[in-house]
Amino acid sequence: MPVETDTRIRDFGTRVRLYPQAPFLSGFGEAEVVWLSPAAGTVQAGPSDDRMYVVDPVEKADPYEYPYMPPYKGESFPPVEPGPDGHFDHYPADSREFVAVHVYGSLRRVLDIFESYVGDAIPWQFRETYEKLELIPLIGWENAQSGYGFMEFGHARDDAGSYQPYGLNFDIIGHELGHALLFSVMGLPLEGHWSAEFGAFHEANADIVSLLSVMHFDTVLDRLLHASHGNIYTLNEINRIAELSETRQIRIASNSRKMSEVTTEVHDLSRPMTGAIFDFIAYAYVEEIARRGLIGSDLREATLTAHVRMQDAEGIQANFDKAYNNRHFQFKAALMEARDIVGTRLTSAWKQMSPTDLTYSDVATMLIDVDRQISGDRYQEELREIFHWREIYEDPGPVKI
Ligand SMILES: [Zn+2]
């Protein structure tokens, strides 16, 4: 979401508190205040708004499974009420109400972010049947699922044997909504034409939706930059930095898998695509910090040139240490810009691709084309190279000397 849009929402929006990362996964013990686009006072008890509502069953014995489908009609806890000012950020983190607000707030936040990229409302795929998405925040089930018109969340059991609600896991919520949004915009392939790479793109896309969304938390951006001193391009080479592995989205996306290194299993097959889109974020970021004069052309060149990076990783890091010193907020602005560059191109590609017999090569070609329409030649050469390196895209274009 463009920073100006996000700032504007703070003037009128509804406040919730969200964990960037499930609190039991360490590192992010504090929930962060987040503003949602519905104006304060317009979100009803539930929480409930024009797109989704929470219903919290007292005892939902079974998860939904066709023909058992929403709406939930059994006994439920009273709808969670807003505070007197219309916000929902006043519930203690260990309360049942907090989980309900967290599920609603996370979903609404990811929807806000992606509607801002699309530049319009993204209607639900199930709108013919249901007006709103039903959210079940906590049931006695060791799993979570999203389906036609609903999402419901159980709990995991941690190593110490205590139950941890999946509804507090922004990563899972973002991933599930990533699937739902892609189904909404792109639709389904014609019968019998659901390709393996369509399924894998769905997984990659869900992971990237979750990643781009978590990159809207100040705490996540701050940690990432502090830990790397702004040297994000070499993330998959510097995974020794412990703090980075705490953010699951970043750990998954900064992989170095090529097509020849993965199986046809859908999650495995998704990795080269997820990695390529992450590379695009990292690359756009390097171009942004160079364009803004935060690093010189020598450091830009060294960072982007593989053999130099291998030979002089420490020298590059030392130069980043120097460049980053006292410039955290400038680096952060560049990273937000890179995030939004990729978010707008990805969603623009959603709108133009056919799901039928989709191949990775179609996705790469569309992302490259969409990018050319938006930013001309600026990223073209590197973007081709990124997909070529992943063995997704055949034509690397003119070779860099
Ligand atoms: Zn998935």
mmCIF file of C-alpha atoms and ligand atoms in Angstrom:
data_model
loop_
_atom_site.group_PDB
_atom_site.id
_atom_site.type_symbol
_atom_site.label_atom_id
_atom_site.label_comp_id
_atom_site.label_asym_id
_atom_site.label_seq_id
_atom_site.Cartn_x
_atom_site.Cartn_y
_atom_site.Cartn_z
ATOM 1 C CA MET A 1 0.000 0.000 0.000
ATOM 2 C CA PRO A 2 1.458 3.383 -0.922
ATOM 3 C CA VAL A 3 2.741 5.174 2.193
ATOM 4 C CA GLU A 4 0.458 8.186 1.520
ATOM 5 C CA THR A 5 -2.630 5.929 1.482
ATOM 6 C CA ASP A 6 -1.543 4.223 4.682
ATOM 7 C CA THR A 7 -0.954 7.580 6.373
ATOM 8 C CA ARG A 8 -4.367 8.855 5.263
ATOM 9 C CA ILE A 9 -6.110 5.789 6.724
ATOM 10 C CA ARG A 10 -4.628 6.716 10.112
ATOM 11 C CA ASP A 11 -6.722 9.896 10.101
ATOM 12 C CA PHE A 12 -10.073 8.130 10.009
ATOM 13 C CA GLY A 13 -9.578 4.346 10.179
ATOM 14 C CA THR A 14 -10.381 1.749 12.815
ATOM 15 C CA ARG A 15 -7.580 0.695 15.168
ATOM 16 C CA VAL A 16 -6.758 -2.912 16.018
ATOM 17 C CA ARG A 17 -3.638 -4.553 17.407
ATOM 18 C CA LEU A 18 -1.967 -7.277 15.345
ATOM 19 C CA TYR A 19 0.999 -9.580 15.778
ATOM 20 C CA PRO A 20 3.273 -9.534 12.702
ATOM 21 C CA GLN A 21 4.271 -13.064 13.617
ATOM 22 C CA ALA A 22 2.499 -15.536 15.892
ATOM 23 C CA PRO A 23 3.623 -14.503 19.403
ATOM 24 C CA PHE A 24 4.639 -18.048 20.327
ATOM 25 C CA LEU A 25 7.105 -18.107 17.428
ATOM 26 C CA SER A 26 9.350 -15.749 19.402
ATOM 27 C CA GLY A 27 10.756 -12.377 18.564
ATOM 28 C CA PHE A 28 7.502 -10.473 18.140
ATOM 29 C CA GLY A 29 6.069 -10.476 21.628
ATOM 30 C CA GLU A 30 4.199 -7.187 21.243
ATOM 31 C CA ALA A 31 1.199 -6.621 19.040
ATOM 32 C CA GLU A 32 1.447 -3.535 16.808
ATOM 33 C CA VAL A 33 -1.302 -0.938 16.379
ATOM 34 C CA VAL A 34 -2.681 -1.103 12.819
ATOM 35 C CA TRP A 35 -5.342 1.093 11.203
ATOM 36 C CA LEU A 36 -7.991 -0.492 8.987
ATOM 37 C CA SER A 37 -9.724 1.342 6.142
ATOM 38 C CA PRO A 38 -13.324 1.263 7.492
ATOM 39 C CA ALA A 39 -13.858 4.537 9.350
ATOM 40 C CA ALA A 40 -13.840 4.362 13.155
ATOM 41 C CA GLY A 41 -17.427 3.876 14.273
ATOM 42 C CA THR A 42 -18.511 2.007 11.130
ATOM 43 C CA VAL A 43 -17.237 -1.428 12.170
ATOM 44 C CA GLN A 44 -20.047 -3.136 14.053
ATOM 45 C CA ALA A 45 -19.855 -5.565 16.932
ATOM 46 C CA GLY A 46 -18.497 -8.912 15.754
ATOM 47 C CA PRO A 47 -16.329 -7.359 14.485
ATOM 48 C CA SER A 48 -18.362 -7.026 11.328
ATOM 49 C CA ASP A 49 -18.089 -4.732 8.302
ATOM 50 C CA ASP A 50 -19.329 -4.606 4.712
ATOM 51 C CA ARG A 51 -17.025 -7.459 3.591
ATOM 52 C CA MET A 52 -16.705 -9.886 6.505
ATOM 53 C CA TYR A 53 -18.015 -10.769 9.938
ATOM 54 C CA VAL A 54 -16.788 -12.772 12.882
ATOM 55 C CA VAL A 55 -18.991 -15.324 14.560
ATOM 56 C CA ASP A 56 -17.450 -17.087 17.556
ATOM 57 C CA PRO A 57 -19.191 -20.410 18.282
ATOM 58 C CA VAL A 58 -19.365 -21.642 21.858
ATOM 59 C CA GLU A 59 -18.771 -25.153 20.618
ATOM 60 C CA LYS A 60 -18.438 -25.881 16.932
ATOM 61 C CA ALA A 61 -17.879 -29.604 16.991
ATOM 62 C CA ASP A 62 -16.885 -29.939 13.348
ATOM 63 C CA PRO A 63 -15.076 -27.843 10.802
ATOM 64 C CA TYR A 64 -17.095 -26.969 7.724
ATOM 65 C CA GLU A 65 -17.185 -29.619 5.067
ATOM 66 C CA TYR A 66 -19.693 -29.756 2.223
ATOM 67 C CA PRO A 67 -22.697 -29.971 2.618
ATOM 68 C CA TYR A 68 -22.119 -28.416 6.095
ATOM 69 C CA MET A 69 -21.482 -24.799 5.086
ATOM 70 C CA PRO A 70 -21.951 -21.226 6.395
ATOM 71 C CA PRO A 71 -23.706 -19.406 7.850
ATOM 72 C CA TYR A 72 -23.044 -20.705 11.363
ATOM 73 C CA LYS A 73 -26.355 -21.005 13.166
ATOM 74 C CA GLY A 74 -25.404 -22.574 16.512
ATOM 75 C CA GLU A 75 -24.841 -20.952 19.874
ATOM 76 C CA SER A 76 -22.100 -18.326 19.852
ATOM 77 C CA PHE A 77 -20.324 -15.938 22.195
ATOM 78 C CA PRO A 78 -21.638 -12.359 22.186
ATOM 79 C CA PRO A 79 -20.239 -10.307 19.281
ATOM 80 C CA VAL A 80 -17.070 -8.428 20.260
ATOM 81 C CA GLU A 81 -17.938 -4.787 20.883
ATOM 82 C CA PRO A 82 -15.884 -1.765 19.805
ATOM 83 C CA GLY A 83 -14.673 0.688 22.454
ATOM 84 C CA PRO A 84 -16.545 3.984 22.906
ATOM 85 C CA ASP A 85 -14.414 5.587 20.161
ATOM 86 C CA GLY A 86 -15.235 2.853 17.634
ATOM 87 C CA HIS A 87 -11.820 1.131 17.803
ATOM 88 C CA PHE A 88 -11.049 -2.481 18.691
ATOM 89 C CA ASP A 89 -7.591 -2.131 20.222
ATOM 90 C CA HIS A 90 -8.615 -2.281 23.867
ATOM 91 C CA TYR A 91 -8.863 -6.036 24.502
ATOM 92 C CA PRO A 92 -6.073 -7.746 26.471
ATOM 93 C CA ALA A 93 -3.891 -10.025 24.351
ATOM 94 C CA ASP A 94 -4.829 -13.121 26.354
ATOM 95 C CA SER A 95 -8.584 -12.678 25.908
ATOM 96 C CA ARG A 96 -10.874 -14.597 23.579
ATOM 97 C CA GLU A 97 -12.069 -11.256 22.176
ATOM 98 C CA PHE A 98 -8.504 -10.435 21.149
ATOM 99 C CA VAL A 99 -8.342 -13.546 18.929
ATOM 100 C CA ALA A 100 -11.624 -12.580 17.229
ATOM 101 C CA VAL A 101 -10.339 -9.042 16.591
ATOM 102 C CA HIS A 102 -6.971 -10.397 15.415
ATOM 103 C CA VAL A 103 -8.576 -12.654 12.814
ATOM 104 C CA TYR A 104 -10.821 -9.868 11.561
ATOM 105 C CA GLY A 105 -8.085 -7.207 11.662
ATOM 106 C CA SER A 106 -5.504 -9.353 9.842
ATOM 107 C CA LEU A 107 -7.946 -10.266 7.076
ATOM 108 C CA ARG A 108 -9.166 -6.711 6.674
ATOM 109 C CA ARG A 109 -5.608 -5.354 6.629
ATOM 110 C CA VAL A 110 -4.455 -7.724 3.883
ATOM 111 C CA LEU A 111 -7.610 -6.934 1.889
ATOM 112 C CA ASP A 112 -6.950 -3.183 2.314
ATOM 113 C CA ILE A 113 -3.372 -3.585 1.098
ATOM 114 C CA PHE A 114 -4.284 -5.565 -1.997
ATOM 115 C CA GLU A 115 -7.283 -3.440 -2.912
ATOM 116 C CA SER A 116 -4.916 -0.462 -2.807
ATOM 117 C CA TYR A 117 -2.613 -2.234 -5.284
ATOM 118 C CA VAL A 118 -5.489 -3.187 -7.571
ATOM 119 C CA GLY A 119 -6.913 0.333 -7.217
ATOM 120 C CA ASP A 120 -10.427 -0.988 -6.722
ATOM 121 C CA ALA A 121 -12.552 -3.300 -4.605
ATOM 122 C CA ILE A 122 -11.783 -7.017 -5.031
ATOM 123 C CA PRO A 123 -15.205 -8.717 -4.851
ATOM 124 C CA TRP A 124 -15.322 -12.198 -3.329
ATOM 125 C CA GLN A 125 -15.315 -15.186 -5.622
ATOM 126 C CA PHE A 126 -18.325 -16.543 -3.697
ATOM 127 C CA ARG A 127 -20.406 -13.354 -4.016
ATOM 128 C CA GLU A 128 -23.219 -15.144 -5.870
ATOM 129 C CA THR A 129 -23.842 -17.296 -2.791
ATOM 130 C CA TYR A 130 -22.710 -15.218 0.182
ATOM 131 C CA GLU A 131 -22.619 -11.483 0.667
ATOM 132 C CA LYS A 132 -19.786 -11.559 3.226
ATOM 133 C CA LEU A 133 -16.887 -13.729 4.312
ATOM 134 C CA GLU A 134 -17.630 -15.597 7.554
ATOM 135 C CA LEU A 135 -14.757 -15.791 10.029
ATOM 136 C CA ILE A 136 -14.676 -18.405 12.773
ATOM 137 C CA PRO A 137 -11.808 -17.331 15.048
ATOM 138 C CA LEU A 138 -11.360 -20.281 17.386
ATOM 139 C CA ILE A 139 -12.612 -23.853 17.298
ATOM 140 C CA GLY A 140 -11.354 -27.009 18.986
ATOM 141 C CA TRP A 141 -9.483 -28.355 15.999
ATOM 142 C CA GLU A 142 -5.771 -28.653 15.332
ATOM 143 C CA ASN A 143 -5.937 -27.042 11.922
ATOM 144 C CA ALA A 144 -7.144 -24.000 9.978
ATOM 145 C CA GLN A 145 -8.923 -23.820 6.634
ATOM 146 C CA SER A 146 -10.402 -21.435 4.119
ATOM 147 C CA GLY A 147 -13.266 -22.446 1.894
ATOM 148 C CA TYR A 148 -16.161 -21.106 -0.125
ATOM 149 C CA GLY A 149 -17.442 -18.170 1.936
ATOM 150 C CA PHE A 150 -15.594 -18.868 5.160
ATOM 151 C CA MET A 151 -12.306 -19.120 6.999
ATOM 152 C CA GLU A 152 -11.997 -20.928 10.299
ATOM 153 C CA PHE A 153 -9.140 -21.307 12.696
ATOM 154 C CA GLY A 154 -8.294 -23.946 15.248
ATOM 155 C CA HIS A 155 -5.151 -24.098 17.302
ATOM 156 C CA ALA A 156 -1.719 -25.653 17.286
ATOM 157 C CA ARG A 157 -0.127 -27.299 20.261
ATOM 158 C CA ASP A 158 3.345 -25.971 21.036
ATOM 159 C CA ASP A 159 6.320 -27.921 22.359
ATOM 160 C CA ALA A 160 5.258 -27.218 25.936
ATOM 161 C CA GLY A 161 1.846 -28.742 25.190
ATOM 162 C CA SER A 162 -0.185 -25.534 25.414
ATOM 163 C CA TYR A 163 -2.689 -24.494 22.754
ATOM 164 C CA GLN A 164 -1.869 -21.602 20.453
ATOM 165 C CA PRO A 165 -4.654 -20.180 18.293
ATOM 166 C CA TYR A 166 -3.965 -20.089 14.547
ATOM 167 C CA GLY A 167 -6.043 -16.914 14.572
ATOM 168 C CA LEU A 168 -3.015 -15.128 16.046
ATOM 169 C CA ASN A 169 -0.875 -16.177 13.099
ATOM 170 C CA PHE A 170 -0.824 -13.332 10.559
ATOM 171 C CA ASP A 171 1.263 -15.465 8.209
ATOM 172 C CA ILE A 172 -1.389 -18.179 7.877
ATOM 173 C CA ILE A 173 -4.193 -15.631 7.562
ATOM 174 C CA GLY A 174 -2.334 -13.682 4.855
ATOM 175 C CA HIS A 175 -1.516 -16.872 2.967
ATOM 176 C CA GLU A 176 -5.146 -18.047 2.962
ATOM 177 C CA LEU A 177 -6.415 -14.677 1.821
ATOM 178 C CA GLY A 178 -3.732 -14.738 -0.894
ATOM 179 C CA HIS A 179 -5.435 -17.812 -2.338
ATOM 180 C CA ALA A 180 -8.895 -16.242 -1.999
ATOM 181 C CA LEU A 181 -7.832 -13.017 -3.730
ATOM 182 C CA LEU A 182 -6.235 -14.858 -6.638
ATOM 183 C CA PHE A 183 -9.390 -16.969 -7.090
ATOM 184 C CA SER A 184 -11.432 -13.756 -7.001
ATOM 185 C CA VAL A 185 -9.393 -11.928 -9.619
ATOM 186 C CA MET A 186 -8.125 -14.750 -11.816
ATOM 187 C CA GLY A 187 -10.922 -17.288 -11.451
ATOM 188 C CA LEU A 188 -10.665 -21.004 -12.138
ATOM 189 C CA PRO A 189 -9.143 -22.829 -15.110
ATOM 190 C CA LEU A 190 -11.484 -24.563 -17.533
ATOM 191 C CA GLU A 191 -12.296 -28.065 -16.377
ATOM 192 C CA GLY A 192 -9.419 -30.460 -16.952
ATOM 193 C CA HIS A 193 -6.942 -27.619 -17.486
ATOM 194 C CA TRP A 194 -5.672 -27.105 -13.936
ATOM 195 C CA SER A 195 -1.917 -27.280 -14.561
ATOM 196 C CA ALA A 196 0.673 -28.186 -11.938
ATOM 197 C CA GLU A 197 2.215 -24.740 -12.396
ATOM 198 C CA PHE A 198 -1.152 -23.040 -11.853
ATOM 199 C CA GLY A 199 -1.425 -24.831 -8.497
ATOM 200 C CA ALA A 200 2.180 -23.967 -7.645
ATOM 201 C CA PHE A 201 1.703 -20.343 -8.684
ATOM 202 C CA HIS A 202 -1.263 -20.223 -6.308
ATOM 203 C CA GLU A 203 0.998 -21.301 -3.457
ATOM 204 C CA ALA A 204 3.794 -18.903 -4.445
ATOM 205 C CA ASN A 205 1.292 -16.092 -4.779
ATOM 206 C CA ALA A 206 -0.216 -16.855 -1.358
ATOM 207 C CA ASP A 207 3.258 -16.740 0.196
ATOM 208 C CA ILE A 208 4.065 -13.465 -1.571
ATOM 209 C CA VAL A 209 0.740 -11.901 -0.513
ATOM 210 C CA SER A 210 1.626 -12.823 3.052
ATOM 211 C CA LEU A 211 5.181 -11.465 2.631
ATOM 212 C CA LEU A 212 4.123 -8.150 1.082
ATOM 213 C CA SER A 213 1.522 -7.792 3.839
ATOM 214 C CA VAL A 214 3.932 -8.475 6.691
ATOM 215 C CA MET A 215 6.248 -5.908 5.092
ATOM 216 C CA HIS A 216 3.652 -3.322 6.171
ATOM 217 C CA PHE A 217 4.534 -3.789 9.849
ATOM 218 C CA ASP A 218 7.022 -1.215 11.102
ATOM 219 C CA THR A 219 8.557 -3.721 13.486
ATOM 220 C CA VAL A 220 9.281 -6.156 10.654
ATOM 221 C CA LEU A 221 10.894 -3.567 8.381
ATOM 222 C CA ASP A 222 12.881 -2.117 11.288
ATOM 223 C CA ARG A 223 14.258 -5.497 12.312
ATOM 224 C CA LEU A 224 15.095 -6.533 8.775
ATOM 225 C CA LEU A 225 17.037 -3.341 8.140
ATOM 226 C CA HIS A 226 18.718 -3.251 11.536
ATOM 227 C CA ALA A 227 19.837 -6.846 11.199
ATOM 228 C CA SER A 228 21.199 -6.497 7.656
ATOM 229 C CA HIS A 229 22.227 -2.823 7.795
ATOM 230 C CA GLY A 230 20.264 -2.358 4.622
ATOM 231 C CA ASN A 231 22.003 -5.190 2.780
ATOM 232 C CA ILE A 232 18.868 -7.100 1.840
ATOM 233 C CA TYR A 233 19.846 -8.211 -1.646
ATOM 234 C CA THR A 234 22.173 -10.852 -0.283
ATOM 235 C CA LEU A 235 19.621 -12.109 2.233
ATOM 236 C CA ASN A 236 19.751 -15.692 1.081
ATOM 237 C CA GLU A 237 23.527 -15.566 1.344
ATOM 238 C CA ILE A 238 23.482 -13.994 4.819
ATOM 239 C CA ASN A 239 20.892 -16.215 6.465
ATOM 240 C CA ARG A 240 23.318 -16.543 9.323
ATOM 241 C CA ILE A 241 21.553 -13.479 10.697
ATOM 242 C CA ALA A 242 19.328 -15.101 13.270
ATOM 243 C CA GLU A 243 16.734 -12.347 13.500
ATOM 244 C CA LEU A 244 15.747 -12.823 9.881
ATOM 245 C CA SER A 245 14.664 -16.383 10.338
ATOM 246 C CA GLU A 246 12.076 -15.259 12.896
ATOM 247 C CA THR A 247 9.951 -13.855 10.101
ATOM 248 C CA ARG A 248 8.755 -16.975 8.365
ATOM 249 C CA GLN A 249 7.592 -15.145 5.256
ATOM 250 C CA ILE A 250 11.057 -13.757 4.610
ATOM 251 C CA ARG A 251 12.736 -17.073 5.315
ATOM 252 C CA ILE A 252 10.522 -18.878 2.812
ATOM 253 C CA ALA A 253 10.722 -16.228 0.114
ATOM 254 C CA SER A 254 14.478 -15.675 0.201
ATOM 255 C CA ASN A 255 15.175 -19.162 -1.111
ATOM 256 C CA SER A 256 17.587 -19.951 -3.943
ATOM 257 C CA ARG A 257 15.768 -22.855 -5.611
ATOM 258 C CA LYS A 258 15.853 -23.325 -9.366
ATOM 259 C CA MET A 259 13.354 -25.362 -11.388
ATOM 260 C CA SER A 260 15.843 -28.219 -11.815
ATOM 261 C CA GLU A 261 16.144 -28.499 -8.038
ATOM 262 C CA VAL A 262 12.486 -29.002 -7.133
ATOM 263 C CA THR A 263 9.922 -31.780 -7.463
ATOM 264 C CA THR A 264 6.380 -31.463 -8.847
ATOM 265 C CA GLU A 265 4.924 -31.429 -5.304
ATOM 266 C CA VAL A 266 2.955 -28.193 -5.217
ATOM 267 C CA HIS A 267 4.748 -26.487 -2.306
ATOM 268 C CA ASP A 268 8.171 -27.539 -3.551
ATOM 269 C CA LEU A 269 7.347 -26.427 -7.093
ATOM 270 C CA SER A 270 6.207 -23.050 -5.754
ATOM 271 C CA ARG A 271 9.678 -22.203 -4.400
ATOM 272 C CA PRO A 272 11.449 -20.996 -7.568
ATOM 273 C CA MET A 273 8.504 -18.670 -8.319
ATOM 274 C CA THR A 274 8.304 -17.358 -4.743
ATOM 275 C CA GLY A 275 12.073 -16.866 -4.800
ATOM 276 C CA ALA A 276 11.990 -15.049 -8.143
ATOM 277 C CA ILE A 277 9.343 -12.593 -6.952
ATOM 278 C CA PHE A 278 11.337 -12.025 -3.771
ATOM 279 C CA ASP A 279 14.410 -11.361 -5.942
ATOM 280 C CA PHE A 280 12.379 -8.712 -7.750
ATOM 281 C CA ILE A 281 11.616 -6.981 -4.420
ATOM 282 C CA ALA A 282 15.286 -7.125 -3.422
ATOM 283 C CA TYR A 283 16.412 -5.865 -6.828
ATOM 284 C CA ALA A 284 13.872 -3.021 -6.921
ATOM 285 C CA TYR A 285 15.105 -2.069 -3.448
ATOM 286 C CA VAL A 286 18.752 -1.858 -4.581
ATOM 287 C CA GLU A 287 17.693 0.338 -7.505
ATOM 288 C CA GLU A 288 15.692 2.536 -5.122
ATOM 289 C CA ILE A 289 18.510 3.070 -2.629
ATOM 290 C CA ALA A 290 20.862 3.831 -5.528
ATOM 291 C CA ARG A 291 18.366 6.220 -7.133
ATOM 292 C CA ARG A 292 17.936 8.007 -3.806
ATOM 293 C CA GLY A 293 21.700 8.384 -3.443
ATOM 294 C CA LEU A 294 21.882 6.172 -0.335
ATOM 295 C CA ILE A 295 24.504 3.966 -1.963
ATOM 296 C CA GLY A 296 26.954 4.879 -4.709
ATOM 297 C CA SER A 297 27.106 3.284 -8.150
ATOM 298 C CA ASP A 298 30.123 1.160 -7.123
ATOM 299 C CA LEU A 299 28.224 -0.497 -4.272
ATOM 300 C CA ARG A 300 25.132 -0.917 -6.449
ATOM 301 C CA GLU A 301 27.212 -2.618 -9.136
ATOM 302 C CA ALA A 302 29.048 -4.828 -6.631
ATOM 303 C CA THR A 303 25.783 -5.892 -4.971
ATOM 304 C CA LEU A 304 24.152 -6.826 -8.258
ATOM 305 C CA THR A 305 27.128 -8.677 -9.736
ATOM 306 C CA ALA A 306 27.213 -12.296 -8.629
ATOM 307 C CA HIS A 307 30.931 -13.027 -8.793
ATOM 308 C CA VAL A 308 31.863 -9.795 -7.014
ATOM 309 C CA ARG A 309 29.335 -10.627 -4.322
ATOM 310 C CA MET A 310 30.867 -14.042 -3.810
ATOM 311 C CA GLN A 311 34.414 -12.733 -3.627
ATOM 312 C CA ASP A 312 33.811 -9.664 -1.548
ATOM 313 C CA ALA A 313 30.797 -10.331 0.687
ATOM 314 C CA GLU A 314 32.524 -8.754 3.681
ATOM 315 C CA GLY A 315 33.610 -5.671 1.773
ATOM 316 C CA ILE A 316 30.058 -5.168 0.515
ATOM 317 C CA GLN A 317 28.676 -5.561 4.024
ATOM 318 C CA ALA A 318 31.236 -3.062 5.375
ATOM 319 C CA ASN A 319 30.120 -0.541 2.761
ATOM 320 C CA PHE A 320 26.462 -1.126 3.674
ATOM 321 C CA ASP A 321 27.345 -0.658 7.358
ATOM 322 C CA LYS A 322 28.735 2.759 6.459
ATOM 323 C CA ALA A 323 25.902 3.769 4.108
ATOM 324 C CA TYR A 324 23.163 2.687 6.531
ATOM 325 C CA ASN A 325 24.577 4.512 9.534
ATOM 326 C CA ASN A 326 22.042 7.226 10.622
ATOM 327 C CA ARG A 327 19.929 6.618 7.501
ATOM 328 C CA HIS A 328 17.476 3.992 8.731
ATOM 329 C CA PHE A 329 14.386 5.925 7.697
ATOM 330 C CA GLN A 330 15.655 6.653 4.203
ATOM 331 C CA PHE A 331 16.440 2.958 3.673
ATOM 332 C CA LYS A 332 13.038 2.040 5.056
ATOM 333 C CA ALA A 333 11.249 4.370 2.631
ATOM 334 C CA ALA A 334 13.132 2.729 -0.251
ATOM 335 C CA LEU A 335 12.151 -0.734 0.970
ATOM 336 C CA MET A 336 8.481 0.290 1.177
ATOM 337 C CA GLU A 337 8.702 1.626 -2.358
ATOM 338 C CA ALA A 338 10.232 -1.655 -3.601
ATOM 339 C CA ARG A 339 7.462 -3.594 -1.827
ATOM 340 C CA ASP A 340 4.820 -1.494 -3.575
ATOM 341 C CA ILE A 341 6.528 -1.697 -6.979
ATOM 342 C CA VAL A 342 6.227 -5.483 -6.833
ATOM 343 C CA GLY A 343 2.724 -5.405 -5.302
ATOM 344 C CA THR A 344 1.328 -3.282 -8.124
ATOM 345 C CA ARG A 345 2.949 -5.372 -10.849
ATOM 346 C CA LEU A 346 1.867 -8.676 -9.328
ATOM 347 C CA THR A 347 -1.779 -7.617 -8.988
ATOM 348 C CA SER A 348 -1.768 -6.133 -12.468
ATOM 349 C CA ALA A 349 -0.564 -9.518 -13.754
ATOM 350 C CA TRP A 350 -3.396 -11.285 -11.856
ATOM 351 C CA LYS A 351 -5.921 -9.343 -13.878
ATOM 352 C CA GLN A 352 -4.416 -10.200 -17.242
ATOM 353 C CA MET A 353 -3.471 -13.879 -16.990
ATOM 354 C CA SER A 354 -5.673 -16.801 -17.946
ATOM 355 C CA PRO A 355 -5.722 -19.554 -15.302
ATOM 356 C CA THR A 356 -6.328 -22.226 -17.952
ATOM 357 C CA ASP A 357 -3.185 -24.325 -18.533
ATOM 358 C CA LEU A 358 -1.137 -21.609 -16.869
ATOM 359 C CA THR A 359 2.648 -22.070 -16.987
ATOM 360 C CA TYR A 360 5.403 -20.344 -15.020
ATOM 361 C CA SER A 361 6.689 -18.987 -18.287
ATOM 362 C CA ASP A 362 3.286 -17.267 -18.796
ATOM 363 C CA VAL A 363 3.597 -15.701 -15.349
ATOM 364 C CA ALA A 364 7.158 -14.478 -15.952
ATOM 365 C CA THR A 365 6.262 -13.112 -19.379
ATOM 366 C CA MET A 366 3.241 -11.289 -17.967
ATOM 367 C CA LEU A 367 5.164 -9.790 -15.048
ATOM 368 C CA ILE A 368 7.889 -8.608 -17.426
ATOM 369 C CA ASP A 369 5.303 -7.128 -19.835
ATOM 370 C CA VAL A 370 3.310 -5.456 -17.090
ATOM 371 C CA ASP A 371 6.487 -3.974 -15.683
ATOM 372 C CA ARG A 372 7.489 -2.601 -19.077
ATOM 373 C CA GLN A 373 4.092 -0.902 -19.387
ATOM 374 C CA ILE A 374 4.543 0.751 -15.995
ATOM 375 C CA SER A 375 8.224 1.573 -15.790
ATOM 376 C CA GLY A 376 9.643 1.245 -19.302
ATOM 377 C CA ASP A 377 13.093 -0.307 -19.551
ATOM 378 C CA ARG A 378 14.285 0.412 -16.022
ATOM 379 C CA TYR A 379 13.952 -3.117 -14.558
ATOM 380 C CA GLN A 380 13.562 -5.134 -17.759
ATOM 381 C CA GLU A 381 17.021 -6.612 -18.158
ATOM 382 C CA GLU A 382 17.367 -7.693 -14.542
ATOM 383 C CA LEU A 383 13.810 -9.007 -14.393
ATOM 384 C CA ARG A 384 14.491 -11.285 -17.377
ATOM 385 C CA GLU A 385 17.706 -12.378 -15.745
ATOM 386 C CA ILE A 386 15.931 -13.159 -12.445
ATOM 387 C CA PHE A 387 13.424 -15.496 -14.113
ATOM 388 C CA HIS A 388 16.105 -16.937 -16.368
ATOM 389 C CA TRP A 389 18.333 -17.764 -13.397
ATOM 390 C CA ARG A 390 15.419 -19.620 -11.776
ATOM 391 C CA GLU A 391 15.072 -21.611 -15.039
ATOM 392 C CA ILE A 392 11.543 -20.250 -15.482
ATOM 393 C CA TYR A 393 12.119 -17.962 -18.436
ATOM 394 C CA GLU A 394 13.987 -18.875 -21.611
ATOM 395 C CA ASP A 395 15.141 -15.607 -23.045
ATOM 396 C CA PRO A 396 17.575 -13.731 -20.830
ATOM 397 C CA GLY A 397 17.629 -10.771 -23.237
ATOM 398 C CA PRO A 398 20.859 -8.913 -23.852
ATOM 399 C CA VAL A 399 23.616 -10.358 -21.712
ATOM 400 C CA LYS A 400 25.274 -8.088 -19.180
ATOM 401 C CA ILE A 401 29.013 -7.697 -19.821
HETATM 402 ZN ZN ZN B 1 -1.612 -22.478 0.321
#
